[in-house]
XYZ file of C-alpha atoms in Angstrom:
184
model
C -46.314 60.075 -24.071
C -43.698 57.705 -22.848
C -40.481 56.893 -22.851
C -40.101 54.777 -26.316
C -42.050 57.798 -28.349
C -39.740 60.568 -27.071
C -37.190 59.216 -27.221
C -38.338 58.492 -31.597
C -38.965 61.290 -32.028
C -35.597 62.882 -30.914
C -34.221 60.716 -32.875
C -36.059 60.812 -35.150
C -36.007 65.174 -35.098
C -32.593 64.804 -36.191
C -33.708 64.143 -39.847
C -34.197 66.895 -42.754
C -31.776 69.130 -40.170
C -27.855 67.968 -41.543
C -28.527 66.583 -45.764
C -25.046 64.881 -45.098
C -26.371 62.800 -42.359
C -29.126 62.589 -43.770
C -27.906 60.692 -46.800
C -25.764 58.521 -43.944
C -28.546 57.764 -42.036
C -29.808 56.451 -44.677
C -26.714 55.074 -47.027
C -26.717 52.442 -43.471
C -30.673 51.500 -44.343
C -29.446 49.902 -47.305
C -28.808 46.247 -46.361
C -26.736 47.282 -49.862
C -24.196 49.347 -48.026
C -22.799 46.174 -46.205
C -21.730 44.968 -48.936
C -19.377 45.555 -49.843
C -17.379 45.943 -46.048
C -18.669 42.158 -45.938
C -16.748 41.038 -49.044
C -13.534 42.660 -48.303
C -14.326 41.523 -44.542
C -14.748 37.973 -46.707
C -11.735 38.098 -48.504
C -9.137 38.048 -45.588
C -11.201 35.316 -43.876
C -10.776 33.455 -47.304
C -6.773 34.312 -46.978
C -6.299 33.536 -43.141
C -7.865 30.324 -43.292
C -10.545 29.131 -46.230
C -11.066 26.531 -44.379
C -13.179 28.792 -41.328
C -14.049 30.944 -43.911
C -16.058 28.726 -45.894
C -17.828 27.766 -43.525
C -18.205 30.762 -40.808
C -19.673 32.400 -43.886
C -22.129 30.045 -45.099
C -22.634 29.550 -41.214
C -23.572 33.697 -41.051
C -25.556 33.483 -43.569
C -27.687 30.634 -43.205
C -27.848 32.365 -39.705
C -28.442 35.712 -41.416
C -31.888 33.984 -42.781
C -32.297 32.478 -39.423
C -32.688 36.294 -38.165
C -34.670 37.758 -40.997
C -36.974 34.652 -40.905
C -37.675 34.364 -37.095
C -37.534 38.537 -36.615
C -40.984 38.440 -39.922
C -42.491 35.941 -37.480
C -41.961 37.646 -34.129
C -43.769 40.786 -35.784
C -46.266 39.238 -37.289
C -47.167 37.218 -33.484
C -46.269 41.329 -31.646
C -48.575 42.831 -34.540
C -47.124 46.179 -33.186
C -47.588 49.905 -36.359
C -43.962 51.525 -37.354
C -43.899 54.922 -35.994
C -44.502 56.332 -39.873
C -48.522 55.103 -39.040
C -49.247 56.251 -35.469
C -47.493 59.352 -35.541
C -47.445 62.608 -36.354
C -45.105 64.768 -37.978
C -42.694 61.586 -38.053
C -39.311 62.158 -40.808
C -39.694 59.020 -43.005
C -37.305 59.416 -45.540
C -36.928 56.646 -47.322
C -41.017 55.724 -47.091
C -42.259 53.414 -44.326
C -41.684 50.299 -44.753
C -44.490 46.663 -45.539
C -44.629 44.846 -42.206
C -45.041 45.571 -38.858
C -42.478 47.298 -36.647
C -41.773 44.707 -33.686
C -38.383 43.710 -34.073
C -36.553 45.658 -36.297
C -34.645 42.906 -38.839
C -31.737 45.177 -38.932
C -30.409 45.507 -35.467
C -31.551 42.005 -35.383
C -28.948 40.850 -38.548
C -26.603 42.882 -37.446
C -26.471 41.822 -33.858
C -26.205 38.510 -34.757
C -23.213 38.857 -37.285
C -21.305 41.003 -34.797
C -21.740 38.213 -31.915
C -20.991 35.897 -34.493
C -18.216 37.356 -35.037
C -16.787 38.626 -31.844
C -17.621 34.951 -30.279
C -15.534 33.361 -33.455
C -13.156 36.569 -32.699
C -13.005 38.740 -30.025
C -11.171 40.998 -31.343
C -13.204 41.864 -34.426
C -15.830 43.384 -31.458
C -14.445 47.362 -31.686
C -15.245 47.244 -35.323
C -18.249 45.564 -35.741
C -20.697 46.881 -32.348
C -19.847 50.557 -32.988
C -21.565 49.707 -37.023
C -24.423 48.363 -35.361
C -25.432 51.045 -33.389
C -24.864 53.416 -36.223
C -27.265 51.033 -38.268
C -29.502 51.221 -35.277
C -29.703 54.477 -34.896
C -30.388 54.811 -38.482
C -34.286 53.603 -38.200
C -34.656 54.896 -36.004
C -33.771 58.210 -37.287
C -35.760 57.462 -40.944
C -38.401 57.167 -38.718
C -38.762 53.436 -39.929
C -38.365 51.683 -36.154
C -39.305 52.777 -32.184
C -35.760 52.816 -30.114
C -37.116 49.353 -28.440
C -38.022 47.940 -31.607
C -33.585 48.310 -32.450
C -33.238 46.831 -28.490
C -35.342 44.150 -28.769
C -33.601 42.885 -32.684
C -30.379 44.081 -30.581
C -31.406 41.538 -27.249
C -32.601 38.527 -30.309
C -30.014 39.117 -32.372
C -27.211 39.215 -30.225
C -28.177 35.835 -28.602
C -28.847 34.083 -31.431
C -24.705 34.747 -32.739
C -23.325 33.970 -29.524
C -25.462 31.123 -28.852
C -24.732 30.263 -32.862
C -20.539 31.019 -32.402
C -20.286 29.300 -29.368
C -21.014 25.795 -30.877
C -19.504 26.569 -34.114
C -16.696 27.442 -31.903
C -16.116 23.093 -30.211
C -15.738 22.014 -34.530
C -11.794 21.963 -33.762
C -11.910 24.006 -37.016
C -12.633 27.662 -35.654
C -11.030 25.168 -31.749
C -7.400 25.388 -33.780
C -8.214 28.923 -34.642
C -9.235 30.351 -31.742
C -6.734 28.860 -29.690
C -3.427 30.312 -32.248
C -5.303 34.052 -31.683
C -5.338 33.136 -27.417
C -1.538 32.686 -27.696
C 0.076 34.789 -30.395
């Protein structure tokens, strides 16, 4: 057994031992779970800087769409079967999933959003990266992905998110905000 499968079994083996933890991991697996925090964050962003919020949120939405597309293309190229399709005794808390395993699009998109936010607003990292880690952990816990699927998603998403944010930060609307943040 390789290390990726061993880690998968170690994490997924925690499932179905605690109904509270199971519910938390299932909640983290639902994209809609990030809707309320995302809406609150956007409302705050609008309050602080309407122009940055509109431009940044539109760019972030495009980034997430790009991340989903890129993840789907990589899944089709890699064609790695999900652990729940090839391993025995997998705890499936939400079903197996309809496509291939590598990379985890949940991990890719959350890392892209966190990297995007941290490049533009460095102070956001203390909240966004722990959330990224929890979502990634949940993907293995619920039986949908191997650890390397999550790690691959994080790398791809982080690079895309940071790259897009760096380009966006060259725009005077965002550069001025970052200069004020650095001074303040």
